Amino acid sequence: MAPRVEELNLTNCKTYLVHIDGVAVLIDPVRERVPTYVREIEARKLRLIAVLETHMHADHLMLSRDFKQTLGAPVIMHRQSPSPLVDRHVDDGDEIELGSETIVVLHTPGHTPDSVCYSMPGAVFTGDTLLIGGSGRTDFPGGDAALQYQAVTERLFALPDDTVVYPGHDYKGQTTSTIGAEKRQNQRFSGKSRDEYVALMGALGLPSPDRIQQALQVNQSGFEPDEVQFPLVRDVASVPEISATDLEAELRSASPPVVVDVREPEEFVGELGHIPGSLLVPLDLLQLRLPKLAGYVDRPMVVVCRAGARSASAVAILKSAGFARVQNLRGGMLSWSDARFAVQR
Ligand SMILES: [Fe+2]
């Protein structure tokens, strides 16, 4: 028996309920529709075992802390996701058990660095990596058209032709496609070289989605929209930044920078640990604790979070409070950990 797949939103932004043997996963839920999902899950007498996100979304609000509790299931995302609300980080090839079925994670960066597709026999949930006759835009921060071309043509197009494609969006009322149909008919990829694809994506000139900045900031920080009292950083790359390698060297110098870690306390002592000697000031408390940091106002300072997104907001806060020598750790603790520099837990 194959799992049953149901799309629950019936709009151009798609959420899938996938179930078999009385257990279910929910893929890409939209925050304001959670009460509906709960009713749908109860009506089918299913037990929700996980929430799977295909990537850090920029066009809708993802689960809040409260709605996570309402759904009562762990949230799964790729390890490069900046969100503090993820319970299980996965990487390419990891498996998620769903009853008698196994869902395999395919890391397919391009739309975002943390984009994944969830694959199981006969079906693949492609998020915004592959759309029906299209593909997700690659002009958001961290987007990369060349990587997306590679992910689609080498990973997704390697799946059997009859694999059903369930996209994250569709703007023309279409519901599903197949890998075979996309290989033949998707004009973005069919007969196109990687360079042609990169040129095509670079020339799309799409407008920004409504409220993208708020959606990104809320989704990246895990705070509620009314709690987001920090400055909006339009472009993470616009704040001064330092690489993990340079920071590690500077920490060994005669005048090391102060390192301020703006993650949640659980993350500070969690899997990635923290940079030895760093000060923990969670982003939501930063504004309040500025007086305590006043002694460091003339010192070089580096702000750190998981992936470098929340810390970019912190840099903006600190700069406007007069901390002139503040920098963002590029790629956050993920890049520090990838470089295998020392951490404390
Ligand atoms: Fe997206």
XYZ file of C-alpha atoms and ligand atoms in Angstrom:
346
model
C 0.000 0.000 0.000
C 1.332 3.413 -0.939
C 0.941 6.389 1.393
C -1.946 8.713 0.714
C -1.059 12.279 -0.230
C -3.549 15.113 0.292
C -2.972 18.801 -0.416
C -4.737 20.741 2.333
C -4.648 24.413 1.292
C -6.131 24.250 -2.209
C -4.328 27.507 -2.999
C -1.138 28.298 -4.890
C 0.883 27.684 -1.696
C 0.779 23.965 -0.951
C 0.755 21.957 2.278
C 0.722 18.168 2.054
C -0.603 15.630 4.518
C 1.063 12.284 3.811
C -0.232 9.278 5.701
C -0.033 5.513 5.900
C -0.718 2.973 8.659
C -2.443 5.631 10.823
C 0.580 7.930 10.994
C 1.172 11.155 9.113
C 3.641 13.883 8.291
C 2.700 17.420 7.366
C 4.856 19.097 4.737
C 5.220 22.907 4.650
C 2.334 23.992 6.906
C 1.185 27.622 6.742
C 0.830 29.173 10.199
C -2.676 30.615 10.016
C -4.103 27.335 8.743
C -2.896 25.154 11.617
C -6.385 24.883 13.247
C -7.688 23.465 9.954
C -4.824 20.962 9.765
C -5.566 19.791 13.309
C -9.207 19.157 12.359
C -8.204 17.319 9.184
C -5.739 15.122 11.060
C -8.281 14.338 13.783
C -11.008 13.586 11.251
C -8.759 10.955 9.682
C -7.783 9.553 13.098
C -4.107 10.033 12.299
C -1.153 10.531 14.573
C 1.132 13.300 13.330
C 4.729 12.165 13.756
C 6.620 15.066 12.168
C 6.385 18.396 10.417
C 8.700 18.520 7.402
C 9.788 21.866 5.983
C 11.288 21.907 2.505
C 13.125 25.187 3.214
C 13.103 28.517 5.024
C 10.076 30.123 3.400
C 9.960 33.804 2.469
C 6.347 34.033 1.372
C 4.382 32.795 4.381
C 4.715 32.523 8.142
C 5.953 29.136 9.257
C 4.959 27.490 12.551
C 5.124 29.597 15.698
C 6.162 28.131 19.056
C 2.481 27.940 20.035
C 1.371 26.203 16.867
C 4.263 23.787 17.168
C 2.811 22.777 20.518
C -0.670 22.553 19.045
C 0.575 20.119 16.414
C 2.700 18.303 18.991
C 5.202 16.901 16.486
C 8.905 17.584 15.925
C 9.882 19.980 13.136
C 12.415 18.625 10.654
C 14.555 20.851 8.411
C 17.922 20.771 6.695
C 20.888 21.475 8.944
C 21.507 24.814 7.243
C 18.115 26.136 8.292
C 18.589 29.264 10.419
C 15.403 28.654 12.470
C 15.712 28.045 16.229
C 12.462 26.037 16.204
C 13.832 22.954 14.440
C 13.846 19.728 16.481
C 15.700 17.499 14.048
C 18.235 18.717 11.500
C 18.688 16.455 8.502
C 21.153 16.243 5.658
C 21.319 14.580 2.262
C 20.482 10.872 2.431
C 18.921 10.949 5.898
C 15.802 8.848 6.322
C 12.506 9.627 8.052
C 10.318 6.653 8.971
C 6.617 6.994 8.223
C 4.875 3.752 9.200
C 6.060 1.089 6.761
C 7.407 3.777 4.402
C 10.757 5.551 4.361
C 11.128 9.173 3.284
C 14.607 10.060 2.030
C 16.018 13.589 2.272
C 17.597 15.002 -0.901
C 19.574 18.190 -0.297
C 18.754 20.385 -3.290
C 20.140 23.886 -2.596
C 19.518 26.717 -5.049
C 16.229 28.379 -4.097
C 17.722 28.609 -0.589
C 20.818 26.985 0.907
C 18.593 24.782 3.099
C 16.256 23.548 0.346
C 15.507 19.840 0.431
C 13.173 17.505 -1.432
C 11.485 14.637 0.384
C 11.460 11.483 -1.695
C 9.653 8.188 -1.253
C 8.861 5.392 -3.696
C 6.649 6.870 -6.429
C 6.554 10.427 -5.094
C 8.766 13.422 -4.437
C 7.899 16.641 -2.602
C 9.965 19.240 -4.357
C 9.294 22.408 -2.329
C 10.425 25.375 -4.394
C 13.254 23.484 -6.085
C 11.187 22.074 -8.959
C 7.754 23.462 -9.851
C 5.427 22.226 -12.570
C 6.949 23.702 -15.715
C 9.143 25.938 -13.596
C 11.492 26.230 -10.667
C 11.760 28.321 -7.503
C 13.376 31.733 -7.845
C 17.053 31.958 -6.943
C 17.330 35.697 -6.260
C 16.689 35.588 -2.493
C 19.647 35.804 -0.087
C 21.626 32.561 -0.394
C 19.993 31.610 -3.695
C 22.170 29.977 -6.360
C 20.879 29.145 -9.841
C 23.871 26.937 -10.750
C 23.353 24.760 -7.678
C 19.641 24.548 -8.409
C 20.305 23.393 -11.986
C 22.603 20.713 -10.658
C 20.087 19.629 -7.984
C 17.237 19.325 -10.470
C 19.089 17.733 -13.368
C 21.378 15.426 -11.380
C 19.261 14.528 -8.350
C 15.574 14.926 -9.194
C 15.816 13.910 -12.838
C 17.651 10.759 -11.700
C 14.423 9.556 -10.015
C 12.198 7.146 -12.001
C 10.180 8.897 -14.738
C 6.842 7.896 -13.212
C 7.644 9.508 -9.854
C 4.847 11.955 -9.014
C 6.072 15.524 -8.402
C 4.306 17.438 -5.617
C 5.519 21.059 -5.837
C 5.544 23.669 -3.053
C 3.674 26.154 -5.215
C 1.636 26.342 -8.356
C 0.154 29.520 -9.757
C -1.860 27.965 -12.596
C -4.153 25.595 -10.712
C -2.058 22.530 -11.512
C -1.652 19.898 -8.816
C 0.942 17.285 -9.731
C 3.351 16.325 -12.481
C 5.873 13.527 -12.971
C 9.635 13.506 -13.235
C 9.316 12.202 -16.823
C 6.971 15.033 -17.836
C 9.222 17.652 -16.251
C 12.294 16.257 -17.990
C 10.549 16.528 -21.343
C 8.490 19.685 -20.955
C 9.974 21.950 -18.305
C 11.278 24.819 -20.424
C 13.654 25.962 -17.700
C 15.673 22.743 -17.945
C 14.749 20.926 -21.157
C 17.631 21.342 -23.620
C 19.256 24.003 -21.423
C 22.853 24.006 -20.259
C 23.753 25.075 -16.751
C 25.032 28.426 -18.020
C 21.851 29.020 -20.002
C 19.809 28.255 -16.895
C 21.852 30.666 -14.771
C 21.393 33.420 -17.387
C 17.669 32.728 -17.608
C 17.175 32.854 -13.819
C 19.265 36.028 -13.569
C 17.025 37.753 -16.107
C 13.657 36.910 -14.491
C 13.420 40.243 -12.638
C 10.637 39.031 -10.324
C 9.084 41.451 -7.832
C 9.617 40.728 -4.123
C 6.754 38.797 -2.517
C 4.473 40.823 -0.225
C 5.858 41.155 3.270
C 8.899 39.036 2.432
C 11.010 40.851 4.986
C 8.610 40.199 7.819
C 8.091 36.558 6.824
C 11.837 35.935 6.598
C 12.604 37.684 9.841
C 9.855 35.905 11.772
C 10.706 32.517 10.256
C 14.426 32.942 10.833
C 14.154 34.187 14.400
C 11.206 32.135 15.675
C 9.631 35.266 17.189
C 6.046 36.343 16.719
C 5.394 39.236 14.290
C 4.458 41.539 17.203
C 7.653 40.551 19.004
C 9.865 41.508 16.106
C 11.110 44.793 17.452
C 14.498 44.722 15.851
C 15.497 46.568 12.702
C 14.705 44.873 9.441
C 17.873 43.915 7.605
C 17.053 44.105 3.923
C 20.144 42.346 2.776
C 22.163 40.160 5.130
C 25.221 40.744 2.949
C 24.996 44.503 3.604
C 26.171 44.193 7.232
C 29.918 44.014 7.943
C 30.947 40.408 8.332
C 33.892 38.220 9.225
C 34.649 34.636 8.210
C 35.013 31.838 10.743
C 38.700 31.477 9.821
C 39.432 35.193 10.381
C 37.504 35.221 13.645
C 39.396 32.195 14.931
C 42.692 33.965 14.159
C 41.540 37.215 15.769
C 40.491 35.399 18.916
C 44.100 34.245 19.270
C 45.461 37.789 18.728
C 46.553 40.308 21.378
C 43.257 42.231 21.191
C 40.551 39.642 20.575
C 37.008 40.765 19.741
C 34.126 40.248 22.157
C 31.882 37.479 20.819
C 28.152 37.900 21.445
C 25.957 34.868 20.709
C 22.317 35.809 20.051
C 20.796 32.319 19.857
C 18.419 30.763 22.365
C 19.936 29.299 25.558
C 19.123 25.715 24.380
C 21.047 26.295 21.169
C 24.014 27.767 23.065
C 24.544 24.434 24.827
C 23.070 22.287 22.020
C 24.568 20.248 19.184
C 26.653 23.058 17.698
C 27.860 24.368 21.070
C 29.265 27.900 21.299
C 32.558 29.706 20.782
C 34.580 29.532 24.025
C 34.324 32.806 25.920
C 31.288 34.095 24.033
C 28.507 35.973 25.835
C 24.965 34.670 25.458
C 22.437 37.443 24.771
C 19.377 35.997 22.979
C 18.221 38.289 20.188
C 14.886 39.095 21.848
C 16.735 40.353 24.950
C 19.461 42.273 23.137
C 17.717 45.638 23.207
C 17.112 45.259 26.979
C 20.645 44.179 27.747
C 22.402 46.916 25.770
C 23.379 48.733 28.995
C 25.234 45.620 30.144
C 27.246 45.607 26.916
C 28.066 49.329 27.188
C 31.591 48.586 28.410
C 32.359 46.969 25.053
C 31.164 49.868 22.909
C 34.654 50.714 21.637
C 35.889 47.134 21.383
C 35.717 45.032 18.246
C 32.669 42.794 18.570
C 31.468 39.789 16.562
C 27.861 38.613 16.703
C 27.041 34.944 16.195
C 23.913 32.850 15.642
C 23.164 29.533 13.941
C 23.384 30.497 10.256
C 24.159 34.225 10.278
C 20.638 35.596 9.792
C 19.540 36.509 13.330
C 22.997 37.881 14.048
C 22.664 40.238 11.060
C 19.660 41.793 12.824
C 21.720 41.989 16.015
C 24.503 43.812 14.157
C 21.948 46.371 12.987
C 20.679 46.866 16.558
C 24.195 47.232 17.937
C 25.276 49.624 15.195
C 22.327 51.904 15.810
C 23.194 51.824 19.528
C 26.681 53.138 18.776
C 28.727 49.934 18.617
C 30.807 50.975 15.635
C 33.159 47.998 15.401
C 30.602 45.211 15.264
C 30.717 42.423 12.664
C 28.558 39.437 11.777
C 30.021 35.914 11.750
C 29.324 34.807 8.180
C 27.476 31.483 8.139
C 27.197 31.497 11.941
C 28.002 28.519 14.147
C 27.388 26.232 11.175
C 30.477 27.562 9.404
C 32.457 27.614 12.671
C 31.527 23.978 13.229
C 32.242 23.020 9.585
C 35.748 24.466 10.052
C 36.082 22.255 13.153
C 37.127 25.111 15.426
C 36.850 24.597 19.177
C 33.459 24.837 20.837
C 32.079 24.589 24.342
C 28.721 23.049 25.212
Fe 10.139 29.284 -1.110
